[in-house]
Coordinates of C-alpha atoms (C1' of nucleotides) in Angstrom, one line a residue:
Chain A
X1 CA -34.2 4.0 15.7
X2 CA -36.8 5.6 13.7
X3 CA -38.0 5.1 10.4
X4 CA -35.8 7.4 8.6
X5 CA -32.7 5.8 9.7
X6 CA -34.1 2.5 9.3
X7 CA -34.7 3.3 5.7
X8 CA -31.0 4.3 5.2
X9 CA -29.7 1.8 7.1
X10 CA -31.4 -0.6 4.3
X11 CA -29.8 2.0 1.8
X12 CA -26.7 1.4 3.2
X13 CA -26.7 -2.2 3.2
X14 CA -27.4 -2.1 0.0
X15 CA -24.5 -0.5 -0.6
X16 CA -22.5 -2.7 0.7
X17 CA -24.0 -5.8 -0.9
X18 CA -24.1 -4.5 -4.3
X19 CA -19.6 -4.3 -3.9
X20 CA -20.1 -8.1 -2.3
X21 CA -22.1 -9.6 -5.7
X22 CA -20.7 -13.0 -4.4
X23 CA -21.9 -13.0 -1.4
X24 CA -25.4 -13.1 -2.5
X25 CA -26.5 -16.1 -0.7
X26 CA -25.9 -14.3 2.5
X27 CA -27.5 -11.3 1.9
X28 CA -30.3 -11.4 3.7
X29 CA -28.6 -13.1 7.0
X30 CA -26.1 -10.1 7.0
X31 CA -29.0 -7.4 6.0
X32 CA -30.5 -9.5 9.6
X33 CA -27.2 -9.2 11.3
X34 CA -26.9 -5.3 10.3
X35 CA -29.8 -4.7 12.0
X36 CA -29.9 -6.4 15.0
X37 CA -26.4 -4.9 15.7
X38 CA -26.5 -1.8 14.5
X39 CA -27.3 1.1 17.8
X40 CA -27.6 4.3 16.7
X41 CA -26.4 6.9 13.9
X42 CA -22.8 8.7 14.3
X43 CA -22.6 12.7 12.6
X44 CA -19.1 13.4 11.9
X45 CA -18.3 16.9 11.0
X46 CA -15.6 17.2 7.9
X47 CA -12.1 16.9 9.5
X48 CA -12.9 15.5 12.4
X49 CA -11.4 12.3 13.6
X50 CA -13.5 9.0 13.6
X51 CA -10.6 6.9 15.4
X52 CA -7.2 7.9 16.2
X53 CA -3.8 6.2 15.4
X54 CA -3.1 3.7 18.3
X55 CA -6.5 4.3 20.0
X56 CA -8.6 1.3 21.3
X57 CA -11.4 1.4 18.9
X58 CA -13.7 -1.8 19.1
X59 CA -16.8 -0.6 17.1
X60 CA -17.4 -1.0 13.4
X61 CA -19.1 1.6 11.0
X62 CA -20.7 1.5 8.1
X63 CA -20.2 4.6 6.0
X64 CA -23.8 5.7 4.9
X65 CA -22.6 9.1 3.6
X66 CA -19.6 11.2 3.2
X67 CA -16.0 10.3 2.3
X68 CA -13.8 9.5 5.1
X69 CA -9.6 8.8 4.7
X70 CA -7.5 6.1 6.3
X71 CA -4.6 7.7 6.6
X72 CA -1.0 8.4 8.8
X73 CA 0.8 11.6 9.3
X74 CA 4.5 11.6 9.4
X75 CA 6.8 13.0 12.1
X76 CA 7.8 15.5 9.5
X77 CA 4.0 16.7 8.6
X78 CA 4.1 14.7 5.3
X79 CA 0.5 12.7 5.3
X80 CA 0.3 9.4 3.3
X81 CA -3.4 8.5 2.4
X82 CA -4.0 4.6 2.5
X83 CA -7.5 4.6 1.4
X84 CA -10.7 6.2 1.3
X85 CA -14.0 5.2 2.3
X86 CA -17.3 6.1 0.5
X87 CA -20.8 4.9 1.3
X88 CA -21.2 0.9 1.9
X89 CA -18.1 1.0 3.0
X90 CA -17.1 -0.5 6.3
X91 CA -14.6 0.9 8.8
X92 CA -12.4 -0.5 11.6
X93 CA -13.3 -3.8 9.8
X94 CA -9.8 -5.1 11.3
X95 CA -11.1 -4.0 15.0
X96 CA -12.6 -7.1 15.9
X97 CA -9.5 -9.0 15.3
X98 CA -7.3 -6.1 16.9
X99 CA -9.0 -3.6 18.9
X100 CA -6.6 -0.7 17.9
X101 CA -6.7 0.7 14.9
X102 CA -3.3 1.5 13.5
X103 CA -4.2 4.5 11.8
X104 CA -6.3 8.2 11.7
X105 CA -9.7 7.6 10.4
X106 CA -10.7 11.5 9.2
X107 CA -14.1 12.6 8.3
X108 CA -13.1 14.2 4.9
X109 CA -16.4 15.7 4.3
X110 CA -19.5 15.8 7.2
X111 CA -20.4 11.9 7.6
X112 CA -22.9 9.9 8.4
X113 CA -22.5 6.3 10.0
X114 CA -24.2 3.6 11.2
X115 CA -22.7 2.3 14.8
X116 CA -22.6 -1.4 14.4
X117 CA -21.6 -2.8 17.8
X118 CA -19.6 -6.0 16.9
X119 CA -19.4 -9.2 19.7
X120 CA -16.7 -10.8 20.5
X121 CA -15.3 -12.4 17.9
X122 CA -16.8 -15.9 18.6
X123 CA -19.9 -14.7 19.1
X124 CA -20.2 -13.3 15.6
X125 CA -19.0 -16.1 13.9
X126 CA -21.4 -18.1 15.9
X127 CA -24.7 -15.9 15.7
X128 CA -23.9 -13.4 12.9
X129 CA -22.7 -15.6 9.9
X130 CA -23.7 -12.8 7.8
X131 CA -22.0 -9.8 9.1
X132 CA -19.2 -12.4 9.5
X133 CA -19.2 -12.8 6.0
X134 CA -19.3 -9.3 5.1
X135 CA -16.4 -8.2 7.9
X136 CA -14.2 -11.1 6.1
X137 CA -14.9 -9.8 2.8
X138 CA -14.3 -6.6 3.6
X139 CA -10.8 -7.3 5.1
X140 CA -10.0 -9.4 2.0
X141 CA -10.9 -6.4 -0.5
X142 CA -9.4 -3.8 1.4
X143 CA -6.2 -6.0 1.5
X144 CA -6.3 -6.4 -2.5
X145 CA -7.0 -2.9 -2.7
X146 CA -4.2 -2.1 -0.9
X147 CA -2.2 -4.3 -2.8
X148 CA -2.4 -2.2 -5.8
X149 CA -2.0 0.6 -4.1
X150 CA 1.5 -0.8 -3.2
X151 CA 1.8 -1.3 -6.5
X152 CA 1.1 2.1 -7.8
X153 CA 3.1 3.6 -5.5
X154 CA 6.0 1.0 -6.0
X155 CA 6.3 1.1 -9.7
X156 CA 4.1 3.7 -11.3
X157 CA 5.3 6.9 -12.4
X158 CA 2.9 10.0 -11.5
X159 CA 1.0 10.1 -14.4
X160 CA 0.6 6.1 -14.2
X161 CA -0.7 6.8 -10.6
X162 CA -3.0 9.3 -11.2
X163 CA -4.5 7.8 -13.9
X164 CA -5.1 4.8 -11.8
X165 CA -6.6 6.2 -8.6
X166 CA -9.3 8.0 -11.8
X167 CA -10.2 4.6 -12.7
X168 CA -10.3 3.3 -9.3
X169 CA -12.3 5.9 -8.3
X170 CA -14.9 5.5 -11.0
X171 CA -15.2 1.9 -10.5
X172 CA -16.1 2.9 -6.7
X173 CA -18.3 5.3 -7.5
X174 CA -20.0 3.8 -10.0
X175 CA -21.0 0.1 -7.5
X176 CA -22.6 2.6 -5.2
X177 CA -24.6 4.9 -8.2
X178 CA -22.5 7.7 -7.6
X179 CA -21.0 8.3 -10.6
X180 CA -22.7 10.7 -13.0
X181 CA -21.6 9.6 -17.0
X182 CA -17.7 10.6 -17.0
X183 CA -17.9 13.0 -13.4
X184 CA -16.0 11.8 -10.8
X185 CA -17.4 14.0 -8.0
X186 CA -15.2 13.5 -5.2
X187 CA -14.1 16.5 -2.1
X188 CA -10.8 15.4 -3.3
X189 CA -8.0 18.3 -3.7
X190 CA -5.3 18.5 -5.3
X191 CA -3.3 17.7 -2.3
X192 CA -5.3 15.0 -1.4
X193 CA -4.5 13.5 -4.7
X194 CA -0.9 14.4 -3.8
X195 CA -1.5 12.2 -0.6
X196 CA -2.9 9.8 -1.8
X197 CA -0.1 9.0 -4.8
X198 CA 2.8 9.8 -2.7
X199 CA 3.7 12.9 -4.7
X200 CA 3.9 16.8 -4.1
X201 CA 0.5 18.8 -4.4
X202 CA 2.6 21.0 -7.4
X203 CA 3.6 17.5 -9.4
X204 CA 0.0 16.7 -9.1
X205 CA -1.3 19.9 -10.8
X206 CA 1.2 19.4 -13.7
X207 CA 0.4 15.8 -14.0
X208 CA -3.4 17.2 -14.2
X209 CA -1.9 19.6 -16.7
X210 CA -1.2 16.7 -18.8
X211 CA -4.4 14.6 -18.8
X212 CA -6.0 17.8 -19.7
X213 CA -3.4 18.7 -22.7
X214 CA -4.0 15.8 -24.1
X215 CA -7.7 15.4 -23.6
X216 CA -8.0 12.8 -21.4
X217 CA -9.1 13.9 -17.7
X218 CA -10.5 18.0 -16.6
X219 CA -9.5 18.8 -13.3
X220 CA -11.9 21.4 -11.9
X221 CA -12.1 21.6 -7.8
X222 CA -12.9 18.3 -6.9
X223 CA -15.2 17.4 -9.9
X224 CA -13.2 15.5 -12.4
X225 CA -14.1 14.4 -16.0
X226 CA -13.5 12.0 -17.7
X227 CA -12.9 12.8 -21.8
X228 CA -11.2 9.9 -22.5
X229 CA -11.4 6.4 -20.6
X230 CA -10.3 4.2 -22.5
X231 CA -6.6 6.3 -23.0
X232 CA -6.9 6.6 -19.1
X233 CA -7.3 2.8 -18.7
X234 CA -4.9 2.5 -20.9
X235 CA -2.2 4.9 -19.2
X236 CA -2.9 3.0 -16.3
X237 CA -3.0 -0.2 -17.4
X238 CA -5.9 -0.4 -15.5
X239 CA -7.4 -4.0 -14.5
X240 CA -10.8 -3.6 -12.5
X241 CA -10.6 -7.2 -11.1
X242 CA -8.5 -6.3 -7.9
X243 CA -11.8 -4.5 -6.2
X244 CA -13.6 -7.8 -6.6
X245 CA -17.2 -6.5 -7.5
X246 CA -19.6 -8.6 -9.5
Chain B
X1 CA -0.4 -38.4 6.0
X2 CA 3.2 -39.7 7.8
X3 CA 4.7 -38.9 10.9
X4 CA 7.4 -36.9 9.9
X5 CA 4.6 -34.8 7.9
X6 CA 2.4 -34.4 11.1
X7 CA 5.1 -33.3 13.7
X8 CA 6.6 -30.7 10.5
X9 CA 2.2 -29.4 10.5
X10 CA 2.5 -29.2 14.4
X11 CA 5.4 -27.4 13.8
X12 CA 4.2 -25.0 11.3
X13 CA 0.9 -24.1 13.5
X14 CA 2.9 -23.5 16.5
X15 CA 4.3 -20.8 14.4
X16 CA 1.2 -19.8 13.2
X17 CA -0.1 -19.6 16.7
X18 CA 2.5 -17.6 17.8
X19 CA 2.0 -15.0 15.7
X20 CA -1.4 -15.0 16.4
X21 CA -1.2 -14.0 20.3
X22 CA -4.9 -12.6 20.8
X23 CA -6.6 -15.9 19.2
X24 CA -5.0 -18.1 21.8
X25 CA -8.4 -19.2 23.3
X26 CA -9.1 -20.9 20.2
X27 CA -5.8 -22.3 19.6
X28 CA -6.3 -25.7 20.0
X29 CA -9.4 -25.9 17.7
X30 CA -7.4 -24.2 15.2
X31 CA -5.0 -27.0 15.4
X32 CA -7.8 -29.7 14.6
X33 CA -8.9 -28.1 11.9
X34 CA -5.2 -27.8 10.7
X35 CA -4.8 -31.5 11.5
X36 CA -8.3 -32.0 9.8
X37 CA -8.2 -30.7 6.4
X38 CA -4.6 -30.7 5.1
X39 CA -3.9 -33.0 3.0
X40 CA -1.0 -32.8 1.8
X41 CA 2.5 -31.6 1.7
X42 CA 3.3 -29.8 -1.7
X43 CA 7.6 -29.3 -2.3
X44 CA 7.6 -26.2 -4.7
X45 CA 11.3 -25.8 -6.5
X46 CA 13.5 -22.0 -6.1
X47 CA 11.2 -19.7 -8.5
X48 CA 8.4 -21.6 -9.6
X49 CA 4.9 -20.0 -9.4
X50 CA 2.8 -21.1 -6.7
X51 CA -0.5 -18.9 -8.3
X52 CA -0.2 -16.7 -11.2
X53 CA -2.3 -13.2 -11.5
X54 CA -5.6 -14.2 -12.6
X55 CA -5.5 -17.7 -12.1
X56 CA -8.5 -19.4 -9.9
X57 CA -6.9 -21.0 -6.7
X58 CA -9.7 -21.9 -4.3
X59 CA -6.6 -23.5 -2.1
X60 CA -4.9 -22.6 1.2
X61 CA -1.2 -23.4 1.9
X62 CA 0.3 -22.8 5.1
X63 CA 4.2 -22.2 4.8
X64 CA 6.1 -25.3 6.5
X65 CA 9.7 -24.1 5.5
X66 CA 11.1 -21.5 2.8
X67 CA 10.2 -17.6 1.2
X68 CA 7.2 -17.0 -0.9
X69 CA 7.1 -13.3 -2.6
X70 CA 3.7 -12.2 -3.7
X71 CA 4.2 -9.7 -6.5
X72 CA 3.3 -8.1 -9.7
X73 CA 6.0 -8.2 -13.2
X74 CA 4.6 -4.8 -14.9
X75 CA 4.3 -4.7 -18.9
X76 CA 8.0 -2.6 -19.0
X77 CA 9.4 -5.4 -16.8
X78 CA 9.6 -3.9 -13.3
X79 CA 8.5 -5.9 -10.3
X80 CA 7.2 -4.9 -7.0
X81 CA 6.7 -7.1 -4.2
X82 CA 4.1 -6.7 -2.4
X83 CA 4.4 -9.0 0.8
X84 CA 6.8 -12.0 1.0
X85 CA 5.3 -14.9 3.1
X86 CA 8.0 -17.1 5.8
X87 CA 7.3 -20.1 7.8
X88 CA 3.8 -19.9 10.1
X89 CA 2.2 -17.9 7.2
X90 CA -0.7 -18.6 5.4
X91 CA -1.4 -18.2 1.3
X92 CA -4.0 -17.5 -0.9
X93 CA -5.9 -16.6 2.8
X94 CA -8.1 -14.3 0.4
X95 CA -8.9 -17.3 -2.3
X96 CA -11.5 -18.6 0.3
X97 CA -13.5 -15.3 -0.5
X98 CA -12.7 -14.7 -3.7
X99 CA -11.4 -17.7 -5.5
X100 CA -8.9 -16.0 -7.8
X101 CA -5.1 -14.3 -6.9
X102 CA -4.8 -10.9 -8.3
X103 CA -0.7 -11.6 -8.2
X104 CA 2.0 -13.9 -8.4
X105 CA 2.8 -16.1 -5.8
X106 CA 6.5 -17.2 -6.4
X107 CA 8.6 -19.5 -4.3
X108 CA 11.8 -17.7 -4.1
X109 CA 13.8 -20.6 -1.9
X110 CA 12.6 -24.2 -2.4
X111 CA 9.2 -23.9 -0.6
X112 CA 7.9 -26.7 1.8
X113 CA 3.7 -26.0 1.9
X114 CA 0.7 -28.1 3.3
X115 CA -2.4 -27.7 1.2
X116 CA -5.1 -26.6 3.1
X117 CA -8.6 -28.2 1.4
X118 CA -10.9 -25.1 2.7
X119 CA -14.0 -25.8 2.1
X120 CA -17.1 -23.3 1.1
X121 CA -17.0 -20.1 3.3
X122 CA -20.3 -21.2 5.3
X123 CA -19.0 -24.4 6.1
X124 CA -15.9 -23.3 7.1
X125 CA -17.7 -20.8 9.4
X126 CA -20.0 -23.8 10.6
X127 CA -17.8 -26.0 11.2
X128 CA -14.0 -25.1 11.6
X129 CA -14.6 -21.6 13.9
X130 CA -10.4 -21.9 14.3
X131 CA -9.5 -21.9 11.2
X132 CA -12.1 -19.2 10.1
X133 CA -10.5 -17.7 12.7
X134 CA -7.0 -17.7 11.7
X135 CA -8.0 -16.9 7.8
X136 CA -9.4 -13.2 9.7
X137 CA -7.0 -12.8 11.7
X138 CA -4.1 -13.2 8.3
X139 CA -6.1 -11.4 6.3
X140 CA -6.3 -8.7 8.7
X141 CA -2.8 -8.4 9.4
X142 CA -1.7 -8.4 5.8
X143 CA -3.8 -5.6 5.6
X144 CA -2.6 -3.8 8.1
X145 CA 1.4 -5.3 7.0
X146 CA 0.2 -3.2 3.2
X147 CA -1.0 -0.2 5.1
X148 CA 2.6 0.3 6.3
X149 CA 3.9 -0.8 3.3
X150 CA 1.6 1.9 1.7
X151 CA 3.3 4.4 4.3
X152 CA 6.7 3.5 3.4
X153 CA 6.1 3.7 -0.3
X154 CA 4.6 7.1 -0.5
X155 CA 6.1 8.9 2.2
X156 CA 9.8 7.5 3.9
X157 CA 12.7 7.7 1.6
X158 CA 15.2 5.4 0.4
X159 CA 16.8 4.9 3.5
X160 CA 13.6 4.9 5.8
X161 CA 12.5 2.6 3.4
X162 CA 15.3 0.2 3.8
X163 CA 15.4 0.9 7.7
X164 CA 11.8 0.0 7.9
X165 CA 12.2 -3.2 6.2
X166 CA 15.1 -4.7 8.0
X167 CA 13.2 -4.2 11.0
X168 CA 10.1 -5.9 10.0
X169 CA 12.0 -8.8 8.6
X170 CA 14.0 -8.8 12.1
X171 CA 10.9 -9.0 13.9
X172 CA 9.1 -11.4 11.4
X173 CA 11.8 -13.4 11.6
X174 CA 12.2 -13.2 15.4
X175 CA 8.4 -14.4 15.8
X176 CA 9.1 -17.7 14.6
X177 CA 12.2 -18.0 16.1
X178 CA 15.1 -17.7 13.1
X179 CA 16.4 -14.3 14.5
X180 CA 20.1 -15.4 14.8
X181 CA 21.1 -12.2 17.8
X182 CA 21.5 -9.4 14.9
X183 CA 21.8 -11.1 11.8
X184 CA 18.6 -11.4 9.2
X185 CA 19.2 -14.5 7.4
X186 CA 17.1 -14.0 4.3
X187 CA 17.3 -15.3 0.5
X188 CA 16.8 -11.4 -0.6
X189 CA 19.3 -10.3 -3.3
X190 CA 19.3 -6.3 -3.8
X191 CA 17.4 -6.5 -6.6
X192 CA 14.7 -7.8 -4.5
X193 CA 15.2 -5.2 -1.9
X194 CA 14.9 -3.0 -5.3
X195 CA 11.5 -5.1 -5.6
X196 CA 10.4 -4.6 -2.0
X197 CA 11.1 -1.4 -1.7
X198 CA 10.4 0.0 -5.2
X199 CA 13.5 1.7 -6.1
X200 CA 16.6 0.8 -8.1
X201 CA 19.1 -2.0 -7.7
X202 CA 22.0 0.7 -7.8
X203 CA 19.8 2.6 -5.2
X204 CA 19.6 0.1 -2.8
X205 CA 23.6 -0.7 -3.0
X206 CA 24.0 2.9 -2.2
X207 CA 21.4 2.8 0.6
X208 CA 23.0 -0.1 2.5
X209 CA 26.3 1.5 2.1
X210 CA 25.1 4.5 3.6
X211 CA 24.0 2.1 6.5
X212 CA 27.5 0.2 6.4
X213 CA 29.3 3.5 6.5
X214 CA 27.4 4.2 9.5
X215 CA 27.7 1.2 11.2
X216 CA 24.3 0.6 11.7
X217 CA 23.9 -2.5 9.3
X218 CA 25.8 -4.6 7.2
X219 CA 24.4 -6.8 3.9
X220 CA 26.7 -9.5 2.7
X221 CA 25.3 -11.8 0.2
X222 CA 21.7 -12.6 1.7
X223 CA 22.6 -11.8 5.0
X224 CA 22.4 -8.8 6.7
X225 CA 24.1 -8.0 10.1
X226 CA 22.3 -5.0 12.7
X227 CA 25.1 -3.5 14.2
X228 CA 22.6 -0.8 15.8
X229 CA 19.0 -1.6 16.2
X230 CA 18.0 1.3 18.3
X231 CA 19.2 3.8 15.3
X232 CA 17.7 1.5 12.6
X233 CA 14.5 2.2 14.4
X234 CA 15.0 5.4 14.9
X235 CA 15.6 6.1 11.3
X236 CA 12.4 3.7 10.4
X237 CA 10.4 5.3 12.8
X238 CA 9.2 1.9 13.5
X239 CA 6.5 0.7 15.7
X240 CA 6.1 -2.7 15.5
X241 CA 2.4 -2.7 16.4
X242 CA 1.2 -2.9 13.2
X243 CA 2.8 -6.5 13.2
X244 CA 0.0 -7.3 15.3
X245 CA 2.4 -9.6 17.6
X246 CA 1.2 -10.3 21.4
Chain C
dC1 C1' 40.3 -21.4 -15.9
dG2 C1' 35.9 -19.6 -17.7
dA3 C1' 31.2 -18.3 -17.2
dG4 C1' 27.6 -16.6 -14.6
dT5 C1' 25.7 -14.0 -11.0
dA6 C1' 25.6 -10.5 -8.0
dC7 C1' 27.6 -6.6 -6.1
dT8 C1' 29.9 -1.9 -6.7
dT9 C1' 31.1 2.5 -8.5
dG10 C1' 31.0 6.7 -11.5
dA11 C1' 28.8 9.9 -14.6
dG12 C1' 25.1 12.0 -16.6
dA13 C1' 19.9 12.1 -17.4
dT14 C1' 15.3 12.2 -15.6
dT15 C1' 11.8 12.6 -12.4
dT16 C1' 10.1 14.7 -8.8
dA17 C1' 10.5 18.0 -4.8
dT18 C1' 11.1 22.6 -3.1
dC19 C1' 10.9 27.5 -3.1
dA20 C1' 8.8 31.6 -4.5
dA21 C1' 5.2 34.0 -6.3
dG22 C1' 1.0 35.1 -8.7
dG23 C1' -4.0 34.3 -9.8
dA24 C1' -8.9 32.7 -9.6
dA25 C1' -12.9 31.7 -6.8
dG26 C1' -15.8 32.0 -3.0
dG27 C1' -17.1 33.8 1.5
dT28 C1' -17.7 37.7 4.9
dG29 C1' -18.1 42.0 7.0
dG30 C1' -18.8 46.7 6.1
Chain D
dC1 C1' -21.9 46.0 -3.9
dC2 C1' -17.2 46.2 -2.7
dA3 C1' -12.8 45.3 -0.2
dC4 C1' -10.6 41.8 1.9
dC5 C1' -9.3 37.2 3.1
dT6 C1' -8.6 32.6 2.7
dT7 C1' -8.1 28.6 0.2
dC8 C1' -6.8 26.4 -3.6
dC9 C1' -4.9 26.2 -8.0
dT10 C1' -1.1 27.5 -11.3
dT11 C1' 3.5 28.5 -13.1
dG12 C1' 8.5 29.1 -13.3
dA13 C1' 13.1 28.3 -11.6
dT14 C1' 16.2 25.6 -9.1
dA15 C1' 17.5 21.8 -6.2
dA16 C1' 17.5 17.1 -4.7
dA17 C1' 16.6 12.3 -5.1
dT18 C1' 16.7 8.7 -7.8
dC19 C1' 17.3 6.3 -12.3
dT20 C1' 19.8 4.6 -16.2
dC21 C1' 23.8 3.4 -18.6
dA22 C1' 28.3 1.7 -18.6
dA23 C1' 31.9 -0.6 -16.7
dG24 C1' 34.5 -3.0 -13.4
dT25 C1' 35.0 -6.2 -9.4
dA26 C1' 34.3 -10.2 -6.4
dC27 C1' 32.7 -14.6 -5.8
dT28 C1' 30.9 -19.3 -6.9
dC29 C1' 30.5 -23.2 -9.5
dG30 C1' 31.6 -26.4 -12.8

DNA sequence: CGAGTACTTGAGATTTATCAAGGAAGGTGG
DNA sequence: CCACCTTCCTTGATAAATCTCAAGTACTCG
């Protein structure tokens, strides 16, 4: 690896550690671990797949760049978004445990990751406490995350929804100093939002139209802002403790 | 601890293992540290709270006997449940990382537990590799059991919703051996298939009518007869390898 | 027998989806 | 620089799914 990648590979890490504030007394052993695992540098070009549902996957990644979705599309063509993952992020965290991942992994916008070749599963727990650490918290965050996404799509109604996945995505943002005072700047579409709610692309635009009639939320291609927070939390009923930073 | 208690544990890992096909080579050291640090055997009465949302736990349980619903009670009332946890399952799997539960863990049938004293993430790592092992592995799977539920929420309706569910409880159930050929014996009312499922009570009757009238399944009172798997399947679209069994 | 719980059904309201069409923005080749 | 194309956003009208309200029924338990 040369110096440049090095660098963001430490950039990356940081990432990741800044989400996992109580991890801290691991840091360094999994900033170690990262290192010594990590082989080489992955370009993904936007909309190209990074694992395929059902495929034998058995590497991890870290996201250094780029927005990638976990996500499954229906028999009928409808696509349900599960998550997305931004830089710091890990992906095919589950992979050690499973080897298959269960899902499309989808490079939303060109990507850059870090190949982290994971050990068996003793092995890591044995040698690589820290990246241990970090693959167990990962699993555990993603899980809660998901958990309120079940939530959301359970018992929200659309405007609930959407004003949820804002503040979730601010919080996300933010962790990894990506979030500009009240931007949200995210390659998300309209019908990635609708995706990612479990409503049509046309409910999302008029539940846009809302936010923005009452001065709330601006959509405006894939840059969002935010006018009013606080209303937005409170649409949402928005509680930031289920993503588990700091 | 007394006999009776140790055989029930025994019991209770075996199911545990079971589930847990790909860990078998650490199996056995998964049932020391079972046999090591549970301490005791907690009774829990029909729909008292196990954790509440926000509460520290900092305590395993692994399910000896009974139905656990992890779920969230919204400000207007409504309830979604999120996951609902049978014998062989493990609780508050997360609380080792994080400490606190970000929902309600509610016994919905009296609930027979053991109390798992797990102790600081690094020595568990150090020094019980087989139950480190097993907290992955849940937290994993739950991961991947709230990706489909993700799936289901946003994208299958009412009846794909229900199909999908009686199949997962059918297999769930099968796993540990209370899969009576065809019939789902479970403490679920309609209003927690409402719950589950995140629609309406009335919507659910309707649902497992339209079922009944096609003779694929029949619910009576908590107990719910499969009179044609293969087109309860087909209507799921299920693939049960999300279950992560064998 | 009465009370409570859960299930069932109908009717009308609401939310959200679908269909159809138009408009703005950005890129490309001429 | 313009004409054209594509992608995405926007809007209206209508349809479908689902919810809510209201009421009635079955069953269980004391």
């Amino acid at each position: 690896m040369q110096m440049k990648s090095t660098l963001s590979l430490e950039k990356a890490g940081e990432h990741m550690r800044r989400k996992m504030a109580n991890l801290r007394d691991i840091a360094a052993e999994q900033m170690r671990d990262l290192r010594m695992l990590t082989r080489d540098r992955v370009e993904v070009g936007a909309g190209r797949y990074i694992a395929k549902e059902g495929t034998r996957c058995g590497v991890v990644y870290l996201v250094e760049s780029g927005w990638v979705f976990r996500s499954r599309t229906m028999s009928a063509g409808q696509r349900q978004i599960i998550n997305y993952a931004i830089a710091g992020d890990l992906l095919c965290a589950d992979s050690v445990m499973f080897g298959a991942s269960g899902f499309d992994l989808i490079a939303r916008t060109p990507v850059s990751l870090f190949r982290i070749d994971v050990p068996t599963h003793a092995a890591l727990i044995e040698r690589y406490r820290g990246l241990a650490a970090s693959l167990a918290w990962t699993a555990g965050q993603e899980e809660s995350v998901l958990a309120e996404r079940v939530v959301s799509l359970g018992r929200r109604d659309s405007l609930q929804k959407l004003a949820h996945a804002l503040c979730e995505l601010s919080e996300r943002l933010s962790v990894i100093g990506k979030m500009s005072v009240d931007i949200i700047e995210a390659p998300l579409n309209q019908e990635d939002f609708a995706d990612l709610l479990g409503i049509s692309v046309i409910h999302v635009n008029r539940t846009f139209r809302k936010l923005s009639e009452e001065n709330i939320a601006e959509y405006r291609k894939g840059r969002i802002e935010l006018l009013d927070r606080k209303r937005l939390a409170e649409i949402a009923v928005f509680n930031r403790a289920y993503l588990h930073f700091e």
